[in-house]
JSON list of C-alpha atoms in Angstrom, two decimals:
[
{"chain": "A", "resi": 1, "resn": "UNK", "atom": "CA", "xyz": [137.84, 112.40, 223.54]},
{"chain": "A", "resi": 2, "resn": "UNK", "atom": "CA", "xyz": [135.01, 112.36, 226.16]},
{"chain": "A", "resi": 3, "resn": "UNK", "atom": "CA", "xyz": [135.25, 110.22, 229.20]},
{"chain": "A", "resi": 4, "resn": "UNK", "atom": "CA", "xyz": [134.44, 109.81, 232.47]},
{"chain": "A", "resi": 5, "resn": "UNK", "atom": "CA", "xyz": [136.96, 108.83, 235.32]},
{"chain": "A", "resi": 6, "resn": "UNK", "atom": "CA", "xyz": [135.68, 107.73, 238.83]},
{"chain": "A", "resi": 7, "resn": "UNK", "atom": "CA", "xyz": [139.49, 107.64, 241.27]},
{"chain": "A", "resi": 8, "resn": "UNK", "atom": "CA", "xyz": [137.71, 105.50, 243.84]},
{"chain": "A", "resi": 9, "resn": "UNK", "atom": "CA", "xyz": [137.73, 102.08, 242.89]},
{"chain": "A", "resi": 10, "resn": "UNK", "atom": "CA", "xyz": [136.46, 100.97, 246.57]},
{"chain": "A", "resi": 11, "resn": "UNK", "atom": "CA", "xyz": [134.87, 103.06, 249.24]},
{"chain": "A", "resi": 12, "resn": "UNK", "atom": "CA", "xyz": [133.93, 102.17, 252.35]},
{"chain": "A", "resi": 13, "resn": "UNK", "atom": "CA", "xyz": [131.00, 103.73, 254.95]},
{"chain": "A", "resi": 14, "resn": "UNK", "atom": "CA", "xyz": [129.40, 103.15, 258.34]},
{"chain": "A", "resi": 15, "resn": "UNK", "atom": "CA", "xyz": [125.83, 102.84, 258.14]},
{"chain": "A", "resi": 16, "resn": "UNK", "atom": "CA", "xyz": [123.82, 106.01, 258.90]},
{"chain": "A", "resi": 17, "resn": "UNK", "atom": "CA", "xyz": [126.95, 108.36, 257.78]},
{"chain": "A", "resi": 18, "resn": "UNK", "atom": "CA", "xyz": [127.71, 110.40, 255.06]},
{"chain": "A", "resi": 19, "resn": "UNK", "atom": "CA", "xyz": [129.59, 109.01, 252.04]},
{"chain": "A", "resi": 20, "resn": "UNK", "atom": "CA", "xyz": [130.52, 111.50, 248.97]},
{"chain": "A", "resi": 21, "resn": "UNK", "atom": "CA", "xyz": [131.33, 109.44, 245.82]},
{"chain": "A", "resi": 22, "resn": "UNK", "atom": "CA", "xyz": [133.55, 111.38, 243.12]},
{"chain": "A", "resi": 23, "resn": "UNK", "atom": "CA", "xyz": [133.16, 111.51, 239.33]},
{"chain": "A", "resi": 24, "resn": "UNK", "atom": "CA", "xyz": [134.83, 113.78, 236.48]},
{"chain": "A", "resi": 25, "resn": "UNK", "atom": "CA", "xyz": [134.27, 114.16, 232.85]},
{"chain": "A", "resi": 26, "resn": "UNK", "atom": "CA", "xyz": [135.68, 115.55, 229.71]},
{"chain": "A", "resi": 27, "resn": "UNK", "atom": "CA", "xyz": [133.03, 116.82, 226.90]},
{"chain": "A", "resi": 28, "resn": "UNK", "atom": "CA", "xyz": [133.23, 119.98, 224.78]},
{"chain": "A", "resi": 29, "resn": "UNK", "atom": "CA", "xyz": [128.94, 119.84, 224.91]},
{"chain": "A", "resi": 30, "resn": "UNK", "atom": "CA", "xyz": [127.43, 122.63, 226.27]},
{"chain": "A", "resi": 31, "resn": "UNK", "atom": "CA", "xyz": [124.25, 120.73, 227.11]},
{"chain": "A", "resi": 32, "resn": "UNK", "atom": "CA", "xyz": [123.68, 117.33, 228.61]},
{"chain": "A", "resi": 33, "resn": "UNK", "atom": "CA", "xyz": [122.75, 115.52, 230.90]},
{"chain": "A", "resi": 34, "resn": "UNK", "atom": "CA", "xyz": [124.81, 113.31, 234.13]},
{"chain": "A", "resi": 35, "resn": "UNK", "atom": "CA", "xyz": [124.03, 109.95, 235.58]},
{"chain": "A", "resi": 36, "resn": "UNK", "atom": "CA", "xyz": [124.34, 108.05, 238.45]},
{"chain": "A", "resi": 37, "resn": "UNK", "atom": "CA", "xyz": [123.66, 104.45, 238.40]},
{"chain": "A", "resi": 38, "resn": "UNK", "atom": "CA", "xyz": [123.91, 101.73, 241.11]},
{"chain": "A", "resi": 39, "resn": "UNK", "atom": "CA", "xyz": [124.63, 98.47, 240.48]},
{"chain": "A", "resi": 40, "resn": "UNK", "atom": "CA", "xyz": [123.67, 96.19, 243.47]},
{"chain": "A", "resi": 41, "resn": "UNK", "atom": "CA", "xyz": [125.04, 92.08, 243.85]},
{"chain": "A", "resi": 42, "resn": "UNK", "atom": "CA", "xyz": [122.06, 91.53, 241.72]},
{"chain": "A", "resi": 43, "resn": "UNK", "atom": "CA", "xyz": [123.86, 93.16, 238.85]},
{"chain": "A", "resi": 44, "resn": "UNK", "atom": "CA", "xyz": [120.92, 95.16, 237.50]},
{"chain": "A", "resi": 45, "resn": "UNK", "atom": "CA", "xyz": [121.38, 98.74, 236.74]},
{"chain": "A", "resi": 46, "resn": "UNK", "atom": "CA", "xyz": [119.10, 101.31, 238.90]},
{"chain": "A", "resi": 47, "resn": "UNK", "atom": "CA", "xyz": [119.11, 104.76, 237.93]},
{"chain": "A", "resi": 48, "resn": "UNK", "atom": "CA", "xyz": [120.15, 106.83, 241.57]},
{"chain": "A", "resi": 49, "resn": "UNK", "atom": "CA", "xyz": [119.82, 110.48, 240.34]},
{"chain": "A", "resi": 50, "resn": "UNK", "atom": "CA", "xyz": [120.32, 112.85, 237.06]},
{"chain": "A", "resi": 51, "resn": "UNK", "atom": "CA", "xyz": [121.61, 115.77, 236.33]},
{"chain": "A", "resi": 52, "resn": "UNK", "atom": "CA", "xyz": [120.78, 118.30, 233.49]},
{"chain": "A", "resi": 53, "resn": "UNK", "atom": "CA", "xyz": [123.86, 120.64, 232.91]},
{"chain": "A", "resi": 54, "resn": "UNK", "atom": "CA", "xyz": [122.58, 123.58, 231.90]},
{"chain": "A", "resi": 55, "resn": "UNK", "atom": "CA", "xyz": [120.50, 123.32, 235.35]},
{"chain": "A", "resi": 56, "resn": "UNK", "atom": "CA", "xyz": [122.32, 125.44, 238.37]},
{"chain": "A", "resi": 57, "resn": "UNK", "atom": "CA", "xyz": [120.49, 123.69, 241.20]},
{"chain": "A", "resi": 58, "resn": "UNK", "atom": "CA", "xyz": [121.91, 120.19, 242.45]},
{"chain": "A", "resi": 59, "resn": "UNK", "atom": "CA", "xyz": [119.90, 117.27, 241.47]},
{"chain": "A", "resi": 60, "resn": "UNK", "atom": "CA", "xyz": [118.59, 115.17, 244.98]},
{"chain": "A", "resi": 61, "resn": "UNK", "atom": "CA", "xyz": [116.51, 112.59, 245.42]},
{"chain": "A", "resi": 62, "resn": "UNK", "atom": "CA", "xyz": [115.77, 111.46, 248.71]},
{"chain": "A", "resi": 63, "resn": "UNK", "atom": "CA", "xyz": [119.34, 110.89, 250.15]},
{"chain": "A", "resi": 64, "resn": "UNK", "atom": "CA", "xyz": [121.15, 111.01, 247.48]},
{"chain": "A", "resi": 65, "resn": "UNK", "atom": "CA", "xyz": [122.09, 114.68, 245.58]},
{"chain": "A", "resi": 66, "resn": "UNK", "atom": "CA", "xyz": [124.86, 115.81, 243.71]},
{"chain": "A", "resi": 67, "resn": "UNK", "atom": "CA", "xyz": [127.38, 118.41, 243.95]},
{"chain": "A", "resi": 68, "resn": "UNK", "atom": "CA", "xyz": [127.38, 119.53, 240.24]},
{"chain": "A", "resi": 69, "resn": "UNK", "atom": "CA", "xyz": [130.61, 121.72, 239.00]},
{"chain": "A", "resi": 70, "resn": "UNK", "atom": "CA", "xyz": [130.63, 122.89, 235.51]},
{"chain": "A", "resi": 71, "resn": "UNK", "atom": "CA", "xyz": [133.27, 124.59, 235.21]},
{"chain": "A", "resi": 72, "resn": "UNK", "atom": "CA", "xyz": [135.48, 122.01, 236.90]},
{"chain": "A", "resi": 73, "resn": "UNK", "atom": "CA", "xyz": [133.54, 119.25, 235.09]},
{"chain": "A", "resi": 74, "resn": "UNK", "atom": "CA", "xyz": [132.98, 117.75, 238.18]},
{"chain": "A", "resi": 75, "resn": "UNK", "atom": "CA", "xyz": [129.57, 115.37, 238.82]},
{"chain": "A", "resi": 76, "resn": "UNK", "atom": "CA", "xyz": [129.83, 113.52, 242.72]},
{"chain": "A", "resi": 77, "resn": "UNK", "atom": "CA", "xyz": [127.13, 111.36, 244.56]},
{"chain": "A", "resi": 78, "resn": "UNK", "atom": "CA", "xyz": [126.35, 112.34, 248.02]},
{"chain": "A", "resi": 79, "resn": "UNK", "atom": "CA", "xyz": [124.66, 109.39, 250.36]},
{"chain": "A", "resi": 80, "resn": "UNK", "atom": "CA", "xyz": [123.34, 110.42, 253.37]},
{"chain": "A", "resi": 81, "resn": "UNK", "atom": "CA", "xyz": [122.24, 108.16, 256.23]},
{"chain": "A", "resi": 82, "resn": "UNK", "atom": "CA", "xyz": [123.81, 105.46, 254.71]},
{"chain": "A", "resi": 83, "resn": "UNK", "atom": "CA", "xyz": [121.92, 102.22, 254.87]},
{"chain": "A", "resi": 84, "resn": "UNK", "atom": "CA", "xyz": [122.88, 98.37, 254.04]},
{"chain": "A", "resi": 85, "resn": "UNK", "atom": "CA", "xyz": [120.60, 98.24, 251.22]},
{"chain": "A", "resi": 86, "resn": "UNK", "atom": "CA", "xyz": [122.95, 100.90, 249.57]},
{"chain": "A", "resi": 87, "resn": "UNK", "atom": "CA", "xyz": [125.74, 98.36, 248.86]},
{"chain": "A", "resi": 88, "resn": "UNK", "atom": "CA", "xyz": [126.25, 98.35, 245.44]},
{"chain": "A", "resi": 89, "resn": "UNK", "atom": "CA", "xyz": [128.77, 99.52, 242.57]},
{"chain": "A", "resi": 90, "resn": "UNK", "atom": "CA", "xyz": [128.12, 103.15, 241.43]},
{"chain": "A", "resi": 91, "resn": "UNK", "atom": "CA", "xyz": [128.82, 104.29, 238.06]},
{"chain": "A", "resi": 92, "resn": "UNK", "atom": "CA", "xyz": [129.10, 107.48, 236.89]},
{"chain": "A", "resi": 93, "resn": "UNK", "atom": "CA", "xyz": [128.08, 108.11, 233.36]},
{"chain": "A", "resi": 94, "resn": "UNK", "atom": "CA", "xyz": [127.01, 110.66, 230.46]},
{"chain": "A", "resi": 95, "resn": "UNK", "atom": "CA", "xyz": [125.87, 110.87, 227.07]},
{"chain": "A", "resi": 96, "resn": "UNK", "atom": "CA", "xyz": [128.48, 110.37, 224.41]},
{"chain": "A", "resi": 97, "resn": "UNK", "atom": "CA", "xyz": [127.46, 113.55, 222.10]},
{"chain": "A", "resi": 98, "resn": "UNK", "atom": "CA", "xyz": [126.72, 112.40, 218.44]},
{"chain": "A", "resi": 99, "resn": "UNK", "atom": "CA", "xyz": [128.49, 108.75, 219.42]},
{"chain": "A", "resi": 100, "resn": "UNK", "atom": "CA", "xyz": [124.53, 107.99, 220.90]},
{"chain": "A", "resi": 101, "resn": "UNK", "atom": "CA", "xyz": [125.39, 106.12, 224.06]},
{"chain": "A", "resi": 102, "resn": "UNK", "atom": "CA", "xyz": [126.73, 106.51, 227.42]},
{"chain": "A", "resi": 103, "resn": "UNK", "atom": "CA", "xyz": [130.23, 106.46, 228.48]},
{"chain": "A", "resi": 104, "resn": "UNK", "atom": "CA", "xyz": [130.09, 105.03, 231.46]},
{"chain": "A", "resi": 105, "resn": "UNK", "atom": "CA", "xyz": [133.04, 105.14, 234.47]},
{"chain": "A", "resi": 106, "resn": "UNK", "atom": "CA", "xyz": [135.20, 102.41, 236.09]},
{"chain": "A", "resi": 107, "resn": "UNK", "atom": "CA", "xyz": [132.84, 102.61, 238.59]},
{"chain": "A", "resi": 108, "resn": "UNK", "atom": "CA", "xyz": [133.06, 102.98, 242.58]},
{"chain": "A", "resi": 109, "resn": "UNK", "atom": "CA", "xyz": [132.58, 100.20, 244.98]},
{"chain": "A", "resi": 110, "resn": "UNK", "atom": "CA", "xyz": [130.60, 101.08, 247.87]},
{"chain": "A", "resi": 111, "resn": "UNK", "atom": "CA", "xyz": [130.07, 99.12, 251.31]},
{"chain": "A", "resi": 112, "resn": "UNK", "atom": "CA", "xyz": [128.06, 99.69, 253.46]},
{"chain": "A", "resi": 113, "resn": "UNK", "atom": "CA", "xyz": [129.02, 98.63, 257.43]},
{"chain": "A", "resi": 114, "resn": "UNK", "atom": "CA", "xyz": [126.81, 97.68, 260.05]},
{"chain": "B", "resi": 1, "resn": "UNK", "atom": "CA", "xyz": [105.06, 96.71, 234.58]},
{"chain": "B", "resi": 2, "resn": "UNK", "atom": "CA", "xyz": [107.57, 98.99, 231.96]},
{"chain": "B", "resi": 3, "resn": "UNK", "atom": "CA", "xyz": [110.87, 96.82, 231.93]},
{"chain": "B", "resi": 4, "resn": "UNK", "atom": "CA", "xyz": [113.76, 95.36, 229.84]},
{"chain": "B", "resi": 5, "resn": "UNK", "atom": "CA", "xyz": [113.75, 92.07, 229.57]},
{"chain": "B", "resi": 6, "resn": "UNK", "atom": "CA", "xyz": [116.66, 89.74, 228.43]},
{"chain": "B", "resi": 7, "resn": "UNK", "atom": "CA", "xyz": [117.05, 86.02, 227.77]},
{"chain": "B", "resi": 8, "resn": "UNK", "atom": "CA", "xyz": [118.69, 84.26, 229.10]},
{"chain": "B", "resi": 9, "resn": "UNK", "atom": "CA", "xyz": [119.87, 85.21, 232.28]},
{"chain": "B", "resi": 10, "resn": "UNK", "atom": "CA", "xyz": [122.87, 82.55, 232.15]},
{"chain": "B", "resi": 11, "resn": "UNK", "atom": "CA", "xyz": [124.47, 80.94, 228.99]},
{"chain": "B", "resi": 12, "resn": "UNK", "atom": "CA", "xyz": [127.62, 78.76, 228.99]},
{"chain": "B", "resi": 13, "resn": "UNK", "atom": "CA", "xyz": [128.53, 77.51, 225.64]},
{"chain": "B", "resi": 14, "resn": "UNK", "atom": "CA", "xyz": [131.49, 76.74, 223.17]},
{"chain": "B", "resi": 15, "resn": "UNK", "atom": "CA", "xyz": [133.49, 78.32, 220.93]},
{"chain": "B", "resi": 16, "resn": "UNK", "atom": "CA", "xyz": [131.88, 78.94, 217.69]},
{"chain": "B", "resi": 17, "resn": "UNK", "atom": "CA", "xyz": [128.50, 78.16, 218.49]},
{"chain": "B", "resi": 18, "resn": "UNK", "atom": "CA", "xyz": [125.89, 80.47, 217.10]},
{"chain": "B", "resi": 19, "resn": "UNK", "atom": "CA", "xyz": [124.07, 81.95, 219.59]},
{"chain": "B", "resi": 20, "resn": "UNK", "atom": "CA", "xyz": [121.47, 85.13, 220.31]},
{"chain": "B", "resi": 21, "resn": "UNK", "atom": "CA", "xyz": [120.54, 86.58, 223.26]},
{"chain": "B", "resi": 22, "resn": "UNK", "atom": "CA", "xyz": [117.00, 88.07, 223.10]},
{"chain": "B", "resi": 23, "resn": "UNK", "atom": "CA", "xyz": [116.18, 91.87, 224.51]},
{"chain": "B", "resi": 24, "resn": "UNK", "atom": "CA", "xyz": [112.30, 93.32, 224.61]},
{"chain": "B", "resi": 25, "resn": "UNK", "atom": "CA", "xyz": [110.57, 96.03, 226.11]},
{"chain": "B", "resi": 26, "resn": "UNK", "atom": "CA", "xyz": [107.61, 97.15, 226.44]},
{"chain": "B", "resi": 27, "resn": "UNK", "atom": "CA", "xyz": [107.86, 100.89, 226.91]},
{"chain": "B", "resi": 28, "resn": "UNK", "atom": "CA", "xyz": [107.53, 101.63, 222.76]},
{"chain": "B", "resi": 29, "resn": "UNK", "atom": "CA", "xyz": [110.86, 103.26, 223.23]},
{"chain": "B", "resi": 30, "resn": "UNK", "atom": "CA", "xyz": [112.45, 104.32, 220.17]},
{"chain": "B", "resi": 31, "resn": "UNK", "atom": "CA", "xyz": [116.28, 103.96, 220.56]},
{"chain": "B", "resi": 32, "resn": "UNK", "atom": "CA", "xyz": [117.94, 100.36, 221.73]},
{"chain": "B", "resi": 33, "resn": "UNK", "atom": "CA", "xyz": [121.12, 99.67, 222.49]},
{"chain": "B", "resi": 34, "resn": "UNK", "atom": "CA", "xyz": [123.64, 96.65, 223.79]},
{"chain": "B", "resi": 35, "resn": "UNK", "atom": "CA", "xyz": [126.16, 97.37, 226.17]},
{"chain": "B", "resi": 36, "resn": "UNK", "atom": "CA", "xyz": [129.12, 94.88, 228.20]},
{"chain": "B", "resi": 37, "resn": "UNK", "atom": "CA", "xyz": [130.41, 95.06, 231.23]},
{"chain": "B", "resi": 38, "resn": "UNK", "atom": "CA", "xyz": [134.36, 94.02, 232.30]},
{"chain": "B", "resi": 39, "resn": "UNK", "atom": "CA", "xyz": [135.89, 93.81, 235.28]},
{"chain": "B", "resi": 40, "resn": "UNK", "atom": "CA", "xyz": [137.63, 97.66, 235.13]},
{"chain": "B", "resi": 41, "resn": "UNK", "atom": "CA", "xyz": [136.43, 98.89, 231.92]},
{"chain": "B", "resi": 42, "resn": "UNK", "atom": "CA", "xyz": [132.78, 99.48, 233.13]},
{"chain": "B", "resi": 43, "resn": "UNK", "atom": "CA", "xyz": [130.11, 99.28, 230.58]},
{"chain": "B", "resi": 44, "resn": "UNK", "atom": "CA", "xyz": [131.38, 99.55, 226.71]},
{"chain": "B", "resi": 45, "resn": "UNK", "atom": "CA", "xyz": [128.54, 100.01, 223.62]},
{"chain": "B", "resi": 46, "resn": "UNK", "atom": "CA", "xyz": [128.46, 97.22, 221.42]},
{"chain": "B", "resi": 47, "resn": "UNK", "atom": "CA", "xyz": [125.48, 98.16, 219.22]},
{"chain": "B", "resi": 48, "resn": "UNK", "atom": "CA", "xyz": [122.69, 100.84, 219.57]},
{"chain": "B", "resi": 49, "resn": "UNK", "atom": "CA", "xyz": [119.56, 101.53, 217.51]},
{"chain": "B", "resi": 50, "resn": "UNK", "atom": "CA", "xyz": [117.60, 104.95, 216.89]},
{"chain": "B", "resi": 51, "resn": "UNK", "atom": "CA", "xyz": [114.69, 103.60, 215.46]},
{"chain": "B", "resi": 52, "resn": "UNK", "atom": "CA", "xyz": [113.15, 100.22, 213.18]},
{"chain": "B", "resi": 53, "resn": "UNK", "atom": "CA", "xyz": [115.61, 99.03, 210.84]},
{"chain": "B", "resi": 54, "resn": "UNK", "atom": "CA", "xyz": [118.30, 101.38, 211.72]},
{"chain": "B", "resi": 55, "resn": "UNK", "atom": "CA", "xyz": [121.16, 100.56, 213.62]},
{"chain": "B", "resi": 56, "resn": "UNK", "atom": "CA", "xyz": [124.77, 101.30, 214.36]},
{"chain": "B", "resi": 57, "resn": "UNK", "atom": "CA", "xyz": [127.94, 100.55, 215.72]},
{"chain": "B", "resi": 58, "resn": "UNK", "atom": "CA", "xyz": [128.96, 101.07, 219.11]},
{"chain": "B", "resi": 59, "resn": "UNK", "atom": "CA", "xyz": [132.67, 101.09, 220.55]},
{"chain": "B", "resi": 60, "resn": "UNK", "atom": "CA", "xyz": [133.12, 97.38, 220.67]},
{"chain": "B", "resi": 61, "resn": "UNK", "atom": "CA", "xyz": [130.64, 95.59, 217.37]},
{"chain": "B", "resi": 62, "resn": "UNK", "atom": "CA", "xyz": [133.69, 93.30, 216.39]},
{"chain": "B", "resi": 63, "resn": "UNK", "atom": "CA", "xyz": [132.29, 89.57, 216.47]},
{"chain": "B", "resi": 64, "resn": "UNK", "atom": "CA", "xyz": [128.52, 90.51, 217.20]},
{"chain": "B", "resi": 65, "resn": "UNK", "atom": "CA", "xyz": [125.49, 91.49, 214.78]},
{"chain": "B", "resi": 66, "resn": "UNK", "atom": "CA", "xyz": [122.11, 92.87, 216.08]},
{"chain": "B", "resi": 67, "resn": "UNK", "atom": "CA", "xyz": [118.74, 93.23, 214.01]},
{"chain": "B", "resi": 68, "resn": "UNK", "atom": "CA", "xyz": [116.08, 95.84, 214.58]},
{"chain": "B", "resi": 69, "resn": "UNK", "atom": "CA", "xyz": [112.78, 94.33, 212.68]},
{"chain": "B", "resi": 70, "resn": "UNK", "atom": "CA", "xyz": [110.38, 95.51, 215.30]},
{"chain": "B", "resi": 71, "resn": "UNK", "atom": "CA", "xyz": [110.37, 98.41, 217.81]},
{"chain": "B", "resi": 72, "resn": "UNK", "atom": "CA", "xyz": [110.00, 96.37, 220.69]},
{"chain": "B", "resi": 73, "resn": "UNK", "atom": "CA", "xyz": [112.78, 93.78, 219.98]},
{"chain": "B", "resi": 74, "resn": "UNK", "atom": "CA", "xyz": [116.92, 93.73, 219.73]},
{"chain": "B", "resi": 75, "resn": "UNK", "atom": "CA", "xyz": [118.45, 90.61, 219.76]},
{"chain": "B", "resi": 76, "resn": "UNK", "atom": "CA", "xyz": [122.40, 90.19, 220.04]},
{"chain": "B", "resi": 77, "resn": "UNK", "atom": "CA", "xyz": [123.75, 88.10, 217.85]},
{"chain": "B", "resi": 78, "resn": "UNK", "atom": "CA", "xyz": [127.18, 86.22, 217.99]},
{"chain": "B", "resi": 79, "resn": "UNK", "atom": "CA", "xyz": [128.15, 84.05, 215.18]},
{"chain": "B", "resi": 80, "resn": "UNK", "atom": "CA", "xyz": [131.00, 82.38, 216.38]},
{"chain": "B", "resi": 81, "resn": "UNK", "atom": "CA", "xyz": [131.59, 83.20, 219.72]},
{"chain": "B", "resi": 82, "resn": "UNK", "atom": "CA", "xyz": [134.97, 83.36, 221.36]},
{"chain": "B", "resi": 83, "resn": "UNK", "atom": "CA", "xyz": [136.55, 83.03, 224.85]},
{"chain": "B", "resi": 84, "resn": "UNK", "atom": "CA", "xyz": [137.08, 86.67, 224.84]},
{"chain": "B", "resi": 85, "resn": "UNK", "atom": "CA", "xyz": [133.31, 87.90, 224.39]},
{"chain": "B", "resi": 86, "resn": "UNK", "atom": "CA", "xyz": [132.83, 86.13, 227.94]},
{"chain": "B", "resi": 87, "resn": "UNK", "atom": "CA", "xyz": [130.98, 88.67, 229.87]},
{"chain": "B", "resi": 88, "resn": "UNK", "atom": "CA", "xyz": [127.98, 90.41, 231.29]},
{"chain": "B", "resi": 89, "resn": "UNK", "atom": "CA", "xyz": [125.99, 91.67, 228.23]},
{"chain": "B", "resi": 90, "resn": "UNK", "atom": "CA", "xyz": [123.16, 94.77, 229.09]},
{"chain": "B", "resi": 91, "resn": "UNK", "atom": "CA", "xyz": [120.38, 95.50, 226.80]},
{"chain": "B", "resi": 92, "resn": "UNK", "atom": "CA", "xyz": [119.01, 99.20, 227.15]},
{"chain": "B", "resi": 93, "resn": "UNK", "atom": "CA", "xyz": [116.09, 100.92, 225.93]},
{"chain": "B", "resi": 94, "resn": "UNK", "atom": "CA", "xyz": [114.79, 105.42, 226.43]},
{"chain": "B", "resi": 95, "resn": "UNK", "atom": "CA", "xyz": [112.38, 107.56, 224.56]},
{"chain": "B", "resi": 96, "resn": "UNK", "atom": "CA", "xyz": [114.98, 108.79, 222.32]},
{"chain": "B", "resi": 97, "resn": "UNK", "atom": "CA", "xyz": [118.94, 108.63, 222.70]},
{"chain": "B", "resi": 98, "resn": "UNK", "atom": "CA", "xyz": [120.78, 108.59, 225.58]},
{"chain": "B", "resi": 99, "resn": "UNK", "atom": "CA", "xyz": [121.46, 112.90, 225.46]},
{"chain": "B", "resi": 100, "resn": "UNK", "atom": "CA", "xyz": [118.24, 113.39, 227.13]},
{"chain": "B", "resi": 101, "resn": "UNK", "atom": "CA", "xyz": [116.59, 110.58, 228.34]},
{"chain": "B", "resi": 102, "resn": "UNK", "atom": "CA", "xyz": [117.22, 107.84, 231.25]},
{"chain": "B", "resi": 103, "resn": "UNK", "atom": "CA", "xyz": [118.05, 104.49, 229.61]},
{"chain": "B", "resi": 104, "resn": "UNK", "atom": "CA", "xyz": [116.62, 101.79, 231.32]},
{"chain": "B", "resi": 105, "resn": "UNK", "atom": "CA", "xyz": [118.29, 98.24, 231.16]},
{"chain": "B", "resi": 106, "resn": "UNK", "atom": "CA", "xyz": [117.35, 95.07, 231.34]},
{"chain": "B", "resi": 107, "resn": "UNK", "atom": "CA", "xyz": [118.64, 92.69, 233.73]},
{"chain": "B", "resi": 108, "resn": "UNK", "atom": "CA", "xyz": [121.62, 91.39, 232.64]},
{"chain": "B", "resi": 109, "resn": "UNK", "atom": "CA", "xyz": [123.06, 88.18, 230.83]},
{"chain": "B", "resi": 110, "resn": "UNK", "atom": "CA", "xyz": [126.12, 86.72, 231.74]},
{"chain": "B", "resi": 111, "resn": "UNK", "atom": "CA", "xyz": [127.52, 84.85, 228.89]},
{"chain": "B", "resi": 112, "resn": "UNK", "atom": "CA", "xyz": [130.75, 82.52, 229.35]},
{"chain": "B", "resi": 113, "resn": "UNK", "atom": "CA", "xyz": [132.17, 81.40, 226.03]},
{"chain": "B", "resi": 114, "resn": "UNK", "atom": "CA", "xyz": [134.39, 77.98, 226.54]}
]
């Protein structure tokens, strides 16, 4: 079965530092793609960053990037420079092969301290 | 402005009231889909649709129906709603499925079943 496990219900960051948020999957695919989404208190779902796995370079946007393991099925969400605004619930998710839909993680609750 | 849109935002009814939640967007995406979110399970497929007048199940269909007459439009669908379909109900929309594309979602309806 594919799915997605995130073992960080809650983190917690000072603002400005460097928070590293972890995700791993199960999927016999060869090809696909990885998502991060944020979830802020307004409960709509941003995008943060993607991932195509037959890529070798890390995905980053901005401050966010990903440290992207293959072989160890391993997909984490770096934030650097933290800031307030990045308070939010991050999910981890990825496409569900022939299923057509994203399995989505427990997600990972990140706060952000002044 | 591409978006998602859902409505309503808030619903608290009864049990066994009929009731739909509406979903457009206006990106001429082909594939749809309906997604819920629970405290600790993260965000479960209810429904999904490739294209016009096709649709399938999801993980979680039981006690829902959805209708795809017209690209733009997916409405959810409960019959007779129970206590246990209380929840936070995400309508999604890509290009294609979700193996290659970024889904975008709508903004969320949180539905409370009495």
């Amino acid at each position: 079965a594919q799915t997605v496990t995130q073992s960080q219900p809650e983190m917690s960051v000072q603002e400005a530092e460097t928070v590293t948020l972890s995700c791993t999957y199960d999927t016999s695919e060869n090809n696909y793609y990885l998502f991060w989404y944020k979830q802020p208190p307004s409960r709509q779902m941003i995008l943060v960053i993607r991932q195509e796995a037959y890529k070798q370079q890390n995905a980053t946007e901005n401050r966010f990037s990903v440290n992207f393991q293959k072989a160890a099925k391993s997909f984490s969400l770096k934030i650097s420079d933290s800031q307030l605004g990045d308070t939010a619930m991050y999910f981890c998710a990825f496409p569900g092969g022939a299923t057509n839909k994203l399995i989505f993680g427990t997600g990972t609750l990140l706060a952000v301290q002044p | 402005e591409a978006q998602v849109t859902q409505n309503p935002r808030y619903l608290i009814t009864v049990t066994g009231k009929k009731l739909t939640v509406t979903c457009s967007q206006n990106m001429n995406h082909e594939y749809m889909s309906w997604y819920r979110q629970d405290p600790g399970l993260g965000l479960r497929q209810i429904y999904y649709s490739m294209n016009v007048e096709v649709t399938d199940k999801g993980d979680v269909p039981e006690g829902y129906k959805v209708s795809r007459k017209e690209k733009r439009n997916f409405p959810l669908i409960l019959e007779s709603p129970s206590p246990n379909q209380t929840s936070l109900y995400f309508c999604a929309s890509s290009i294609r499925g979700p193996a290659g594309d970024t889904q975008y979602f709508g903004p969320g309806t949180r539905l409370t079943v009495l």
